[in-house]
């Protein structure tokens, strides 16, 4: 069983560790939640330097697992650190380094990137953190390639995410990588959260909650597009489906989603192709057509750009085939 160690520390918010525990510990929540999930799932350990942890709000949590357990886990999640201005605990850094030496998967959420950076595991790698910490992280660790824009960055074995809510996206991304799109979507439905927000989506959106009438118009166009991914779709068609002018549509779409209509459309087409790659008999060329790309070359280009692997390599992870 794949073991997941989640760091806890005195003074942390319950949400920070809880979001990872909610996803990776889902089979431990109830029989209703565990039903239908692949078995074995993940085993979760809440690990701390001290047995008793005081959470924000006055609650106290007692854990039986320490940093030795964290160092020995298959996946290590650092959901945050106590204070980015304080030096990192030498014992914690030793545990992270030991996990890294074992080739464990290392995951940071929000300010947890400071711990991974202090342990040296982000050197030479792209990484992200909450936008409010970007300048400090970049100044303190110049060997890390800090990208302030995305919700999360996947380097294969080392993954980082932006603020806590983006940690949910990253944890779902890990489930998707480990178990496939259908399982990740099932987990999202159980938690009543969005099944997928691409890692490259912007952290900060100028107007995160649009005016209700505009939101409804934008949503109508998006819903129509999702039902017609196999057909050519132009920007003018999307604007018309949302009953807006082209210029107004571009502006309102960016405010509502933090991206452009055509970039969003490309991301949806890539996501729609994943289930086909995992379980359908169609060739790469046929799948490209079915999700609306004008050519297999265009499909492969955007697939690699979004997922950092090729369609064939992705398919091979699930089927053992490369065509």
mmCIF file of N, CA, C and O in Angstrom, residues 155-196:
data_model
loop_
_atom_site.group_PDB
_atom_site.id
_atom_site.type_symbol
_atom_site.label_atom_id
_atom_site.label_comp_id
_atom_site.label_asym_id
_atom_site.label_seq_id
_atom_site.Cartn_x
_atom_site.Cartn_y
_atom_site.Cartn_z
ATOM 1 N N UNK A 155 6.979 18.262 -11.314
ATOM 2 C CA UNK A 155 8.280 17.901 -11.848
ATOM 3 C C UNK A 155 8.477 16.389 -11.906
ATOM 4 O O UNK A 155 9.603 15.911 -12.009
ATOM 5 N N UNK A 156 7.410 15.651 -11.780
ATOM 6 C CA UNK A 156 7.512 14.203 -11.780
ATOM 7 C C UNK A 156 7.504 13.649 -10.366
ATOM 8 O O UNK A 156 6.491 13.138 -9.888
ATOM 9 N N UNK A 157 8.638 13.786 -9.668
ATOM 10 C CA UNK A 157 8.729 13.279 -8.296
ATOM 11 C C UNK A 157 8.593 14.383 -7.264
ATOM 12 O O UNK A 157 8.331 14.116 -6.089
ATOM 13 N N UNK A 158 8.776 15.611 -7.686
ATOM 14 C CA UNK A 158 8.674 16.758 -6.784
ATOM 15 C C UNK A 158 7.593 17.689 -7.317
ATOM 16 O O UNK A 158 7.656 18.146 -8.457
ATOM 17 N N UNK A 159 6.588 17.967 -6.473
ATOM 18 C CA UNK A 159 5.441 18.755 -6.899
ATOM 19 C C UNK A 159 5.182 19.865 -5.897
ATOM 20 O O UNK A 159 5.301 19.655 -4.684
ATOM 21 N N UNK A 160 4.820 21.035 -6.394
ATOM 22 C CA UNK A 160 4.534 22.175 -5.527
ATOM 23 C C UNK A 160 3.225 22.816 -5.965
ATOM 24 O O UNK A 160 2.866 22.764 -7.146
ATOM 25 N N UNK A 161 2.520 23.428 -5.006
ATOM 26 C CA UNK A 161 1.277 24.102 -5.368
ATOM 27 C C UNK A 161 1.221 25.471 -4.733
ATOM 28 O O UNK A 161 2.015 25.798 -3.842
ATOM 29 N N UNK A 162 0.256 26.248 -5.178
ATOM 30 C CA UNK A 162 0.057 27.604 -4.666
ATOM 31 C C UNK A 162 -0.655 27.520 -3.321
ATOM 32 O O UNK A 162 -0.333 26.669 -2.501
ATOM 33 N N UNK A 163 -1.610 28.418 -3.057
ATOM 34 C CA UNK A 163 -2.288 28.455 -1.768
ATOM 35 C C UNK A 163 -3.022 27.173 -1.442
ATOM 36 O O UNK A 163 -3.108 26.246 -2.260
ATOM 37 N N UNK A 164 -3.583 27.111 -0.239
ATOM 38 C CA UNK A 164 -4.162 25.861 0.273
ATOM 39 C C UNK A 164 -5.215 25.277 -0.663
ATOM 40 O O UNK A 164 -5.256 24.064 -0.873
ATOM 41 N N UNK A 165 -6.086 26.112 -1.210
ATOM 42 C CA UNK A 165 -7.126 25.591 -2.097
ATOM 43 C C UNK A 165 -6.516 24.920 -3.321
ATOM 44 O O UNK A 165 -7.038 23.924 -3.824
ATOM 45 N N UNK A 166 -5.389 25.466 -3.798
ATOM 46 C CA UNK A 166 -4.699 24.838 -4.922
ATOM 47 C C UNK A 166 -4.124 23.482 -4.526
ATOM 48 O O UNK A 166 -3.866 22.645 -5.391
ATOM 49 N N UNK A 167 -3.929 23.268 -3.216
ATOM 50 C CA UNK A 167 -3.488 21.964 -2.748
ATOM 51 C C UNK A 167 -4.492 20.875 -3.066
ATOM 52 O O UNK A 167 -4.130 19.721 -3.325
ATOM 53 N N UNK A 168 -5.777 21.213 -3.041
ATOM 54 C CA UNK A 168 -6.797 20.251 -3.449
ATOM 55 C C UNK A 168 -6.616 19.853 -4.906
ATOM 56 O O UNK A 168 -6.710 18.678 -5.261
ATOM 57 N N UNK A 169 -6.334 20.841 -5.755
ATOM 58 C CA UNK A 169 -6.105 20.558 -7.173
ATOM 59 C C UNK A 169 -4.884 19.655 -7.348
ATOM 60 O O UNK A 169 -4.897 18.726 -8.159
ATOM 61 N N UNK A 170 -3.825 19.939 -6.582
ATOM 62 C CA UNK A 170 -2.611 19.141 -6.710
ATOM 63 C C UNK A 170 -2.841 17.715 -6.210
ATOM 64 O O UNK A 170 -2.401 16.747 -6.843
ATOM 65 N N UNK A 171 -3.528 17.558 -5.079
ATOM 66 C CA UNK A 171 -3.795 16.216 -4.569
ATOM 67 C C UNK A 171 -4.653 15.418 -5.554
ATOM 68 O O UNK A 171 -4.418 14.222 -5.775
ATOM 69 N N UNK A 172 -5.644 16.064 -6.162
ATOM 70 C CA UNK A 172 -6.445 15.386 -7.181
ATOM 71 C C UNK A 172 -5.601 15.034 -8.399
ATOM 72 O O UNK A 172 -5.775 13.977 -9.007
ATOM 73 N N UNK A 173 -4.667 15.914 -8.740
ATOM 74 C CA UNK A 173 -3.756 15.645 -9.856
ATOM 75 C C UNK A 173 -2.917 14.400 -9.562
ATOM 76 O O UNK A 173 -2.683 13.578 -10.454
ATOM 77 N N UNK A 174 -2.490 14.250 -8.323
ATOM 78 C CA UNK A 174 -1.712 13.069 -7.940
ATOM 79 C C UNK A 174 -2.573 11.806 -8.048
ATOM 80 O O UNK A 174 -2.126 10.777 -8.574
ATOM 81 N N UNK A 175 -3.806 11.886 -7.563
ATOM 82 C CA UNK A 175 -4.717 10.743 -7.704
ATOM 83 C C UNK A 175 -4.926 10.421 -9.177
ATOM 84 O O UNK A 175 -4.938 9.254 -9.587
ATOM 85 N N UNK A 176 -5.084 11.456 -9.997
ATOM 86 C CA UNK A 176 -5.274 11.260 -11.435
ATOM 87 C C UNK A 176 -4.062 10.573 -12.051
ATOM 88 O O UNK A 176 -4.198 9.661 -12.886
ATOM 89 N N UNK A 177 -2.869 10.978 -11.633
ATOM 90 C CA UNK A 177 -1.646 10.370 -12.153
ATOM 91 C C UNK A 177 -1.507 8.922 -11.698
ATOM 92 O O UNK A 177 -1.035 8.066 -12.450
ATOM 93 N N UNK A 178 -1.908 8.643 -10.460
ATOM 94 C CA UNK A 178 -1.758 7.296 -9.901
ATOM 95 C C UNK A 178 -2.845 6.334 -10.367
ATOM 96 O O UNK A 178 -2.580 5.146 -10.586
ATOM 97 N N UNK A 179 -4.085 6.843 -10.508
ATOM 98 C CA UNK A 179 -5.222 5.946 -10.718
ATOM 99 C C UNK A 179 -6.072 6.268 -11.943
ATOM 100 O O UNK A 179 -7.009 5.517 -12.236
ATOM 101 N N UNK A 180 -5.788 7.385 -12.624
ATOM 102 C CA UNK A 180 -6.532 7.695 -13.830
ATOM 103 C C UNK A 180 -7.629 8.726 -13.635
ATOM 104 O O UNK A 180 -8.003 9.081 -12.516
ATOM 105 N N UNK A 181 -8.137 9.198 -14.767
ATOM 106 C CA UNK A 181 -9.102 10.291 -14.782
ATOM 107 C C UNK A 181 -10.415 9.911 -14.107
ATOM 108 O O UNK A 181 -10.976 10.675 -13.322
ATOM 109 N N UNK A 182 -10.915 8.714 -14.384
ATOM 110 C CA UNK A 182 -12.221 8.342 -13.841
ATOM 111 C C UNK A 182 -12.205 8.284 -12.317
ATOM 112 O O UNK A 182 -13.151 8.725 -11.654
ATOM 113 N N UNK A 183 -11.134 7.753 -11.763
ATOM 114 C CA UNK A 183 -11.038 7.676 -10.303
ATOM 115 C C UNK A 183 -10.928 9.077 -9.710
ATOM 116 O O UNK A 183 -11.584 9.405 -8.714
ATOM 117 N N UNK A 184 -10.105 9.934 -10.323
ATOM 118 C CA UNK A 184 -9.956 11.305 -9.821
ATOM 119 C C UNK A 184 -11.284 12.050 -9.884
ATOM 120 O O UNK A 184 -11.642 12.787 -8.960
ATOM 121 N N UNK A 185 -12.026 11.865 -10.967
ATOM 122 C CA UNK A 185 -13.331 12.508 -11.083
ATOM 123 C C UNK A 185 -14.305 11.974 -10.031
ATOM 124 O O UNK A 185 -15.126 12.718 -9.486
ATOM 125 N N UNK A 186 -14.197 10.693 -9.735
ATOM 126 C CA UNK A 186 -15.048 10.097 -8.706
ATOM 127 C C UNK A 186 -14.735 10.699 -7.343
ATOM 128 O O UNK A 186 -15.638 11.044 -6.572
ATOM 129 N N UNK A 187 -13.446 10.855 -7.042
ATOM 130 C CA UNK A 187 -13.042 11.471 -5.777
ATOM 131 C C UNK A 187 -13.563 12.898 -5.698
ATOM 132 O O UNK A 187 -14.080 13.337 -4.668
ATOM 133 N N UNK A 188 -13.448 13.641 -6.791
ATOM 134 C CA UNK A 188 -13.932 15.026 -6.817
ATOM 135 C C UNK A 188 -15.429 15.091 -6.563
ATOM 136 O O UNK A 188 -15.916 15.960 -5.838
ATOM 137 N N UNK A 189 -16.176 14.165 -7.160
ATOM 138 C CA UNK A 189 -17.627 14.146 -6.939
ATOM 139 C C UNK A 189 -17.952 13.865 -5.475
ATOM 140 O O UNK A 189 -18.868 14.461 -4.905
ATOM 141 N N UNK A 190 -17.213 12.959 -4.859
ATOM 142 C CA UNK A 190 -17.467 12.627 -3.459
ATOM 143 C C UNK A 190 -17.204 13.830 -2.549
ATOM 144 O O UNK A 190 -17.871 14.009 -1.539
ATOM 145 N N UNK A 191 -16.218 14.639 -2.937
ATOM 146 C CA UNK A 191 -15.877 15.809 -2.130
ATOM 147 C C UNK A 191 -16.616 17.065 -2.584
ATOM 148 O O UNK A 191 -16.463 18.128 -1.973
ATOM 149 N N UNK A 192 -17.361 16.949 -3.674
ATOM 150 C CA UNK A 192 -18.117 18.076 -4.238
ATOM 151 C C UNK A 192 -17.174 19.238 -4.541
ATOM 152 O O UNK A 192 -17.378 20.376 -4.121
ATOM 153 N N UNK A 193 -16.109 18.933 -5.265
ATOM 154 C CA UNK A 193 -15.168 19.955 -5.715
ATOM 155 C C UNK A 193 -14.954 19.798 -7.212
ATOM 156 O O UNK A 193 -15.336 18.780 -7.798
ATOM 157 N N UNK A 194 -14.342 20.805 -7.815
ATOM 158 C CA UNK A 194 -14.088 20.762 -9.248
ATOM 159 C C UNK A 194 -13.190 19.575 -9.582
ATOM 160 O O UNK A 194 -12.157 19.375 -8.957
ATOM 161 N N UNK A 195 -13.561 18.749 -10.581
ATOM 162 C CA UNK A 195 -12.755 17.584 -10.906
ATOM 163 C C UNK A 195 -11.397 17.923 -11.485
ATOM 164 O O UNK A 195 -10.472 17.136 -11.382
ATOM 165 N N UNK A 196 -11.280 19.091 -12.110
ATOM 166 C CA UNK A 196 -9.968 19.434 -12.656
ATOM 167 C C UNK A 196 -9.838 20.930 -12.902
ATOM 168 O O UNK A 196 -10.677 21.535 -13.550
#
